[in-house]
Short mmCIF file of C-alpha atoms in Angstrom, two decimals:
data_model
loop_
_atom_site.label_atom_id
_atom_site.label_comp_id
_atom_site.label_asym_id
_atom_site.label_seq_id
_atom_site.Cartn_x
_atom_site.Cartn_y
_atom_site.Cartn_z
CA MET A 1 17.62 6.40 8.90
CA ALA A 2 15.45 5.08 6.05
CA ALA A 3 13.13 3.37 8.63
CA ILE A 4 12.74 6.64 10.66
CA VAL A 5 11.94 8.63 7.44
CA SER A 6 9.51 5.86 6.52
CA ALA A 7 7.77 5.89 9.73
CA ILE A 8 7.39 9.70 9.56
CA PHE A 9 5.90 9.58 5.98
CA LEU A 10 3.52 6.62 7.10
CA SER A 11 2.34 8.62 10.14
CA ALA A 12 1.87 11.85 7.99
CA TYR A 13 -0.03 9.73 5.33
CA LEU A 14 -2.36 8.18 7.98
CA LEU A 15 -3.10 11.55 9.63
CA ILE A 16 -3.80 13.32 6.26
CA ILE A 17 -6.01 10.40 5.09
CA GLU A 18 -7.91 10.58 8.51
CA LYS A 19 -8.70 14.29 7.81
CA LEU A 20 -9.54 13.66 4.12
CA ARG A 21 -11.92 10.74 5.12
CA THR A 22 -14.28 12.96 7.01
CA LYS A 23 -14.95 14.92 3.63
CA PHE A 24 -14.30 12.47 0.95
CA SER A 25 -15.29 8.83 0.14
CA PRO A 26 -12.45 6.19 0.15
CA ALA A 27 -12.65 5.73 -3.53
CA THR A 28 -12.13 9.44 -4.36
CA ILE A 29 -9.11 9.51 -1.94
CA GLN A 30 -7.64 6.49 -3.60
CA LEU A 31 -8.07 7.88 -7.00
CA TRP A 32 -6.34 10.88 -5.97
CA ILE A 33 -3.54 8.99 -4.22
CA CYS A 34 -2.93 6.79 -7.35
CA ALA A 35 -3.09 9.77 -9.78
CA ILE A 36 -0.47 11.57 -7.68
CA ALA A 37 1.80 8.66 -7.39
CA ALA A 38 1.50 7.89 -11.01
CA LEU A 39 2.57 11.53 -11.91
CA VAL A 40 5.51 11.17 -9.34
CA ILE A 41 6.80 7.66 -10.17
CA PHE A 42 6.21 7.57 -13.96
CA PRO A 43 9.09 10.31 -14.93
CA ILE A 44 11.47 8.56 -12.51
CA LEU A 45 10.61 5.19 -14.10
CA LEU A 46 11.26 6.59 -17.70
CA PHE A 47 14.68 7.64 -16.69
CA THR A 48 15.73 4.78 -14.66
CA GLN A 49 14.26 1.65 -16.41
CA ALA A 50 14.86 0.51 -19.99
CA GLN A 51 11.50 -1.24 -20.27
CA VAL A 52 8.60 0.50 -18.78
CA PHE A 53 5.74 -1.75 -19.56
CA PRO A 54 5.45 -5.61 -19.29
CA SER A 55 6.08 -7.35 -22.56
CA THR A 56 4.09 -10.52 -21.75
CA VAL A 57 0.68 -11.38 -20.70
CA SER A 58 1.95 -13.03 -17.56
CA GLY A 59 3.71 -9.65 -16.86
CA TRP A 60 0.52 -7.81 -17.23
CA LEU A 61 -1.42 -10.15 -15.08
CA TRP A 62 1.12 -9.61 -12.38
CA VAL A 63 0.87 -5.87 -12.55
CA ILE A 64 -2.82 -6.06 -12.65
CA SER A 65 -2.96 -8.36 -9.68
CA LEU A 66 -0.54 -6.27 -7.65
CA ALA A 67 -2.67 -3.22 -8.30
CA LEU A 68 -5.97 -4.89 -7.34
CA ILE A 69 -4.70 -6.71 -4.42
CA CYS A 70 -2.13 -4.34 -2.82
CA GLN A 71 -3.61 -0.78 -3.94
CA VAL A 72 -7.35 -1.32 -4.13
CA LEU A 73 -7.83 -3.93 -1.52
CA GLY A 74 -5.09 -3.06 0.76
CA HIS A 75 -4.76 0.71 0.78
CA GLY A 76 -8.72 0.97 0.12
CA LEU A 77 -9.37 -1.02 3.20
CA LEU A 78 -6.87 1.00 5.07
CA THR A 79 -8.65 4.38 3.87
CA TYR A 80 -12.06 3.01 4.71
CA SER A 81 -11.06 1.90 8.10
CA LEU A 82 -9.90 5.30 9.00
CA ALA A 83 -13.65 6.55 9.08
CA THR A 84 -14.41 4.19 12.05
CA PHE A 85 -10.86 3.90 13.68
CA SER A 86 -8.42 6.68 14.71
CA SER A 87 -5.05 6.73 12.89
CA VAL A 88 -3.55 5.56 16.31
CA VAL A 89 -5.41 2.27 16.22
CA VAL A 90 -4.87 1.81 12.52
CA SER A 91 -1.08 2.38 12.85
CA LEU A 92 -0.94 -0.02 15.79
CA VAL A 93 -2.60 -2.74 13.73
CA HIS A 94 -0.48 -1.93 10.74
CA LEU A 95 2.64 -2.94 12.90
CA LEU A 96 1.00 -6.51 13.05
CA GLU A 97 1.72 -7.08 9.36
CA PRO A 98 5.14 -8.69 9.63
CA VAL A 99 3.47 -11.14 12.28
CA PHE A 100 0.83 -11.98 10.09
CA SER A 101 3.15 -12.38 7.11
CA GLY A 102 5.13 -14.92 9.12
CA ILE A 103 1.98 -16.83 10.05
CA PHE A 104 0.82 -16.77 6.44
CA ALA A 105 4.27 -18.15 5.17
CA LEU A 106 4.03 -20.79 7.77
CA VAL A 107 0.75 -21.92 6.76
CA ILE A 108 0.52 -21.35 3.06
CA PHE A 109 4.01 -22.20 2.05
CA SER A 110 5.17 -24.28 4.79
CA GLU A 111 8.13 -22.07 5.59
CA LYS A 112 9.98 -22.73 8.88
CA LEU A 113 10.06 -19.66 11.31
CA THR A 114 13.36 -19.16 13.09
CA GLY A 115 14.52 -16.68 15.58
CA SER A 116 16.28 -14.49 12.72
CA ASN A 117 12.84 -14.17 10.97
#
């Protein structure tokens, strides 16, 4: 059930971003996505977590790295690509993410891929 709901939300996200991409730049769209997500997630975080912010420099570096790599680079390129490609093509390429993750795990970390992976 969670996978179906997730697929519905991802498809809605891609369709909405595709429509917004015709009027706004990727940076503007990403700024609004991050602002809305922060406004939704921060109150939930306040009530469910004892510690909201990292307490070490290493913790902050991990948070900043995740923000830059995942949000800015990953979602930014996804938003940027919707100006050139349709949401159908982008969603099909997005389905290759687990395949590339497995290949990168094999190459970078020398992990063995089995049938269950």
